[in-house]
PDB file of C-alpha atoms in Angstrom:
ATOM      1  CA  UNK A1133      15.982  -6.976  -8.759  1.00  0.00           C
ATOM      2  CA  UNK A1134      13.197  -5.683  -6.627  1.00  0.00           C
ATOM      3  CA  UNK A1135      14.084  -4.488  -3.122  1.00  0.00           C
ATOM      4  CA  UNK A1136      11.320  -3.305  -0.373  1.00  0.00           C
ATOM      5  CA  UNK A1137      12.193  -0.384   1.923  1.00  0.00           C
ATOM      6  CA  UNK A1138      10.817   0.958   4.966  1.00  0.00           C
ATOM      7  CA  UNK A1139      10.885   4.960   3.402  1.00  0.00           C
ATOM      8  CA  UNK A1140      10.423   7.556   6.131  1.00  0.00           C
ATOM      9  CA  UNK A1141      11.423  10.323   3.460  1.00  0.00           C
ATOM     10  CA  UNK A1142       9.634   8.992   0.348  1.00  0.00           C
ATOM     11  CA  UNK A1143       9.322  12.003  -1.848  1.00  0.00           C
ATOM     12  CA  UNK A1144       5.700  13.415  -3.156  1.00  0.00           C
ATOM     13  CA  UNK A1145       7.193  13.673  -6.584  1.00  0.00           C
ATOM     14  CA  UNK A1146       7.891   9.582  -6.398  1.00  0.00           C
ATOM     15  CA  UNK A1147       4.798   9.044  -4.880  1.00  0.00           C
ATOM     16  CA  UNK A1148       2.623  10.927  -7.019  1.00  0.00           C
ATOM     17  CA  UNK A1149       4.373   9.342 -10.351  1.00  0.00           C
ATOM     18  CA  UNK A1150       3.509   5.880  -9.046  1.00  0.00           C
ATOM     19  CA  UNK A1151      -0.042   6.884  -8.099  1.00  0.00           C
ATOM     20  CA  UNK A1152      -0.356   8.070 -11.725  1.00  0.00           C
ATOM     21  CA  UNK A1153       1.465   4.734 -12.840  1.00  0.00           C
ATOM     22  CA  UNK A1154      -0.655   2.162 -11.175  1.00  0.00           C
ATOM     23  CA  UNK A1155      -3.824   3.609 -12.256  1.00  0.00           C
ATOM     24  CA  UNK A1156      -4.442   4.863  -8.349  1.00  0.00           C
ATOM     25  CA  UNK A1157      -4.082   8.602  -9.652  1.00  0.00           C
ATOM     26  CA  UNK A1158      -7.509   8.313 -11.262  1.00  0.00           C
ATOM     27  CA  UNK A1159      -8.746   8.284  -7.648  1.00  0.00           C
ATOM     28  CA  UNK A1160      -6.386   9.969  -5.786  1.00  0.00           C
ATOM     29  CA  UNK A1161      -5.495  13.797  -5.727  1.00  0.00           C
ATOM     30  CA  UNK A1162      -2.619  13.695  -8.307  1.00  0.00           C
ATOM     31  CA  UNK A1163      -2.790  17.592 -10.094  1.00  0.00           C
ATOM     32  CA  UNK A1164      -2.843  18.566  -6.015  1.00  0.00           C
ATOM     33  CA  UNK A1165       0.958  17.970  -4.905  1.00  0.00           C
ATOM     34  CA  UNK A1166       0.029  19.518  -1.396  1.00  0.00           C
ATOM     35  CA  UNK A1167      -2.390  17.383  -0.730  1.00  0.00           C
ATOM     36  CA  UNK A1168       0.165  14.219  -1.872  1.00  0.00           C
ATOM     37  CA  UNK A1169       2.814  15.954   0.199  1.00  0.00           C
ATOM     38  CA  UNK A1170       0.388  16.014   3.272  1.00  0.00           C
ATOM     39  CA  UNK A1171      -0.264  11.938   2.517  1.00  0.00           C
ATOM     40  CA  UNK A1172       3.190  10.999   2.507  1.00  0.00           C
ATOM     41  CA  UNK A1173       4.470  13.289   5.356  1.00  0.00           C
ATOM     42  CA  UNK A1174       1.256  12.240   7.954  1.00  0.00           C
ATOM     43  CA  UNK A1175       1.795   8.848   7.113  1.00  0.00           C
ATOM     44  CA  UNK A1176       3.623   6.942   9.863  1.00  0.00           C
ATOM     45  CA  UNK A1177       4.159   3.770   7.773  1.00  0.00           C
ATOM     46  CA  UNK A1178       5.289   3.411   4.500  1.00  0.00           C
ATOM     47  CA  UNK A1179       7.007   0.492   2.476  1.00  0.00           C
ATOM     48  CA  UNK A1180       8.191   1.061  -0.967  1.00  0.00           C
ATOM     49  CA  UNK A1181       9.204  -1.316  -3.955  1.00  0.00           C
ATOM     50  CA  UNK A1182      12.171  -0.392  -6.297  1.00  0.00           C
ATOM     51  CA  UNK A1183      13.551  -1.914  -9.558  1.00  0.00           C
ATOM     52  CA  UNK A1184      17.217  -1.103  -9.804  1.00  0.00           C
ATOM     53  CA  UNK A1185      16.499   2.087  -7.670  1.00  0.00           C
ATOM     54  CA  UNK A1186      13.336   3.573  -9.504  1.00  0.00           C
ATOM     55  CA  UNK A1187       9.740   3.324  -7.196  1.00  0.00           C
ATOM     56  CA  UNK A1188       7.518   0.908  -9.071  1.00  0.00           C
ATOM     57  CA  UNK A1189       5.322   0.269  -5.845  1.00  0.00           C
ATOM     58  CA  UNK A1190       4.027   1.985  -2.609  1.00  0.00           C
ATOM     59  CA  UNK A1191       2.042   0.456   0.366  1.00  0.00           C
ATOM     60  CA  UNK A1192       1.150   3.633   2.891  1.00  0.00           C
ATOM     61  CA  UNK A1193      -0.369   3.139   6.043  1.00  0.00           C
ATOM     62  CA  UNK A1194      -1.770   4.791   9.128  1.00  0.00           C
ATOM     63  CA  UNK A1195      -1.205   2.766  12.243  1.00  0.00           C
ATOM     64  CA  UNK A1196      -0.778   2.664  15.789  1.00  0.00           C
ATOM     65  CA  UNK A1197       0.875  -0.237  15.787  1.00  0.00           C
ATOM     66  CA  UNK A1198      -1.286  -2.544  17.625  1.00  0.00           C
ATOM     67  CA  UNK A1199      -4.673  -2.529  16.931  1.00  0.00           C
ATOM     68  CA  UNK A1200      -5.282  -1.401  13.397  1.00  0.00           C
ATOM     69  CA  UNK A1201      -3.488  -0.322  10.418  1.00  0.00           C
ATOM     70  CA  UNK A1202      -5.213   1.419   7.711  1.00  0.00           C
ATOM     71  CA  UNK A1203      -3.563   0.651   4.178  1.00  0.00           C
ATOM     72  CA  UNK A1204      -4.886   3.309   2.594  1.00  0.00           C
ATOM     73  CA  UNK A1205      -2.626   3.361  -0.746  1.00  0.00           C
ATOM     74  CA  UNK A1206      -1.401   0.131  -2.280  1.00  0.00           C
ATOM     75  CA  UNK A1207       0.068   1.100  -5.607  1.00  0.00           C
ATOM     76  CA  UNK A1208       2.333  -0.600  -8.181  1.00  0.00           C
ATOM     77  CA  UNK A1209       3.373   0.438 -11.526  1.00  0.00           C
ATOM     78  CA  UNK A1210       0.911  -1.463 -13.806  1.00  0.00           C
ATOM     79  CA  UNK A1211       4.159  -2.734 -15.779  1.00  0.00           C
ATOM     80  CA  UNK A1212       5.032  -4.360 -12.665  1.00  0.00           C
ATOM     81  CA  UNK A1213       1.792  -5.855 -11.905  1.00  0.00           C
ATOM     82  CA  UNK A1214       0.600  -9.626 -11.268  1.00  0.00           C
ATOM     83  CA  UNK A1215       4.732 -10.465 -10.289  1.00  0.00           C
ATOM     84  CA  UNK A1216       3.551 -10.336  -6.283  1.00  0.00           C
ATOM     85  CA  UNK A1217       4.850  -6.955  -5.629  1.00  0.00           C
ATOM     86  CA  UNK A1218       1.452  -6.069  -4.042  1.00  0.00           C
ATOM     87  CA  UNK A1219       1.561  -9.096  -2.034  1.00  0.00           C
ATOM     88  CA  UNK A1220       4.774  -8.579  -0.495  1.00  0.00           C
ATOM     89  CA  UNK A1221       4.013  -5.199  -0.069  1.00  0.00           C
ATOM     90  CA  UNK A1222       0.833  -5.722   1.916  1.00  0.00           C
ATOM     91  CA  UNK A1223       3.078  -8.952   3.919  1.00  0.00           C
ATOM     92  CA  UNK A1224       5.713  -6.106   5.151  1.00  0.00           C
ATOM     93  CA  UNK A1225       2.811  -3.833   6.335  1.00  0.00           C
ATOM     94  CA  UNK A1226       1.509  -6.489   8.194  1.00  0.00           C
ATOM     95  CA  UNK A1227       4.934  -7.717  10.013  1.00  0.00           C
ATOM     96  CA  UNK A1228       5.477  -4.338  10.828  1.00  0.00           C
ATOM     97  CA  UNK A1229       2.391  -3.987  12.985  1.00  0.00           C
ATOM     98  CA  UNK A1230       1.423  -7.509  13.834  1.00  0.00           C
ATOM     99  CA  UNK A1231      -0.948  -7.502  16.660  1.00  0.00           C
ATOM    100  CA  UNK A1232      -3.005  -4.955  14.359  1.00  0.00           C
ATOM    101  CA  UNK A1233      -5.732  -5.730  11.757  1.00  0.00           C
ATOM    102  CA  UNK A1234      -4.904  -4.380   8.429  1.00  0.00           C
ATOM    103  CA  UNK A1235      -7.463  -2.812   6.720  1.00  0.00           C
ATOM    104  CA  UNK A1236      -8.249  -1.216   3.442  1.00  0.00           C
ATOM    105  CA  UNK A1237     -10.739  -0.335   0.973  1.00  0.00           C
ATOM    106  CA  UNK A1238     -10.090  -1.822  -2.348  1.00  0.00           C
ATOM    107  CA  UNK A1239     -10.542   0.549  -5.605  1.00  0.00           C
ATOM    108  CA  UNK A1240     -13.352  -1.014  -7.832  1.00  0.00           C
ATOM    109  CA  UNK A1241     -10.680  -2.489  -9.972  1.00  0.00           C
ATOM    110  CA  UNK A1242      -8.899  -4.670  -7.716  1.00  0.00           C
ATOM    111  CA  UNK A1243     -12.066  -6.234  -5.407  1.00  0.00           C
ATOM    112  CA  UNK A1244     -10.801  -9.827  -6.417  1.00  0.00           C
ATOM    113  CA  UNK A1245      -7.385  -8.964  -6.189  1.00  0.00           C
ATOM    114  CA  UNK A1246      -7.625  -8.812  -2.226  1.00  0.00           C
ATOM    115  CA  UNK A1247      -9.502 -12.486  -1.736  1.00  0.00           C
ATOM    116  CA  UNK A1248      -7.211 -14.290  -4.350  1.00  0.00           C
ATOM    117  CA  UNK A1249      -3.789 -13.313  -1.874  1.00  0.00           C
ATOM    118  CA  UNK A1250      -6.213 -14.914   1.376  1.00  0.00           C
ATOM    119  CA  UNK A1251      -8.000 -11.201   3.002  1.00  0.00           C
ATOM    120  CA  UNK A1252     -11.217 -11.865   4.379  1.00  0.00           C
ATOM    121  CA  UNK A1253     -13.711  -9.820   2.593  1.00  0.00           C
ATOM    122  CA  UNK A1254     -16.192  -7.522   4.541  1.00  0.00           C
ATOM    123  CA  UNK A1255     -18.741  -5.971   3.653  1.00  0.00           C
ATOM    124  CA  UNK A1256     -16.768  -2.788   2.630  1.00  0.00           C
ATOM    125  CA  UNK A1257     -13.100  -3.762   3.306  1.00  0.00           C
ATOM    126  CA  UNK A1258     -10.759  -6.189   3.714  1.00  0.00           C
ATOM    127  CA  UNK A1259      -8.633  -7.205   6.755  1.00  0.00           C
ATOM    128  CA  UNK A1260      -5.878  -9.762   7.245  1.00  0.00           C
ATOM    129  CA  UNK A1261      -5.694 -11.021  10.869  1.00  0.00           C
ATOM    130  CA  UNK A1262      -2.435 -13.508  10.389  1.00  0.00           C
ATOM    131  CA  UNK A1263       0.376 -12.695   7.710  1.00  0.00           C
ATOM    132  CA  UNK A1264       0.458 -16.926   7.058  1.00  0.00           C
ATOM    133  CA  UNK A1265      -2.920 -17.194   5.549  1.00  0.00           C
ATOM    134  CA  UNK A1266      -1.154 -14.487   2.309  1.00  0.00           C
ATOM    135  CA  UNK A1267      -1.159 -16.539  -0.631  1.00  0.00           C
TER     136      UNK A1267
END
C-alpha cells in the first residue's frame, strides 16, 4: 500500500537512496551528502511516497506558496515506476500551493513523461496551472 506524506524531516540518507534508485542520482550530487543534506533541509516543501514504510518516491519543492513552486526533484524508485506515483506526487505539490504555477525542468529521460499526465510544455519547462487538467 502506497501512502504520500508531507515529510518536514525526510532524511538525506532516504533521499539520496531514492535519487540513486530512480535514476535522478546520475544528475544529481549523490557521492556529496552535504550538498543532499543542504537540498532536503532548504527545501520548504516536500511530499514523499512509501511502500509499507520504505521511500520509493520524492517530489521536493521550493515555493512561496502563491505564485510559483519550483519542483525541482521528482524521483521514484524505477521498480515503482509507470503505477502513477509521479502523478500523484506532482497532484499533492500542486494542492499544496494552489494559486502557484508549478514548474520544473524535466531530465532528458522523462520529456514525454510531463505532457502525457496534461503539463503544458514550454520551451524549457513545464508548468501546470489547474490540478484537474492531471491525467
Amino acid at each position: 500500500m502506497i501512502t504520500y506524506t508531507l515529510e518536514k524531516n525526510l532524511s538525506p540518507e532516504e533521499f539520496r537512496e531514492v535519487l540513486v534508485h530512480s535514476g535522478l542520482g546520475a544528475r544529481r550530487p549523490v557521492e556529496d551528502l552535504e550538498r543532499i543534506r543542504g537540498m532536503v533541509t532548504n527545501a520548504n516543501l516536500i511530499l514523499t511516497a512509501r511502500d509499507s514504510g520504505r521511500l520509493i518516491g520524492v517530489a521536493r519543492s521550493v515555493t512561496d506558496f502563491f505564485y510559483c513552486t519550483y519542483l525541482s526533484d521528482l524521483a521514484v524508485y524505477q521498480t515503482h515506476q509507470g503505477k502513477g506515483i509521479g502523478t500523484e506526487l506532482i497532484r499533492r505539490t500542486k494542492l499544496h500551493a494552489p494559486q502557484a504555477k508549478l514548474i520544473l525542468l524535466s531530465a532528458p529521460a522523462a520529456i514525454a513523461y510531463y505532457p502525457k499526465i496534461g503539463m503544458s510544455r514550454h520551451e524549457h519547462c513545464y508548468f501546470l496551472d489547474d490540478v484537474k487538467l492531471l491525467k
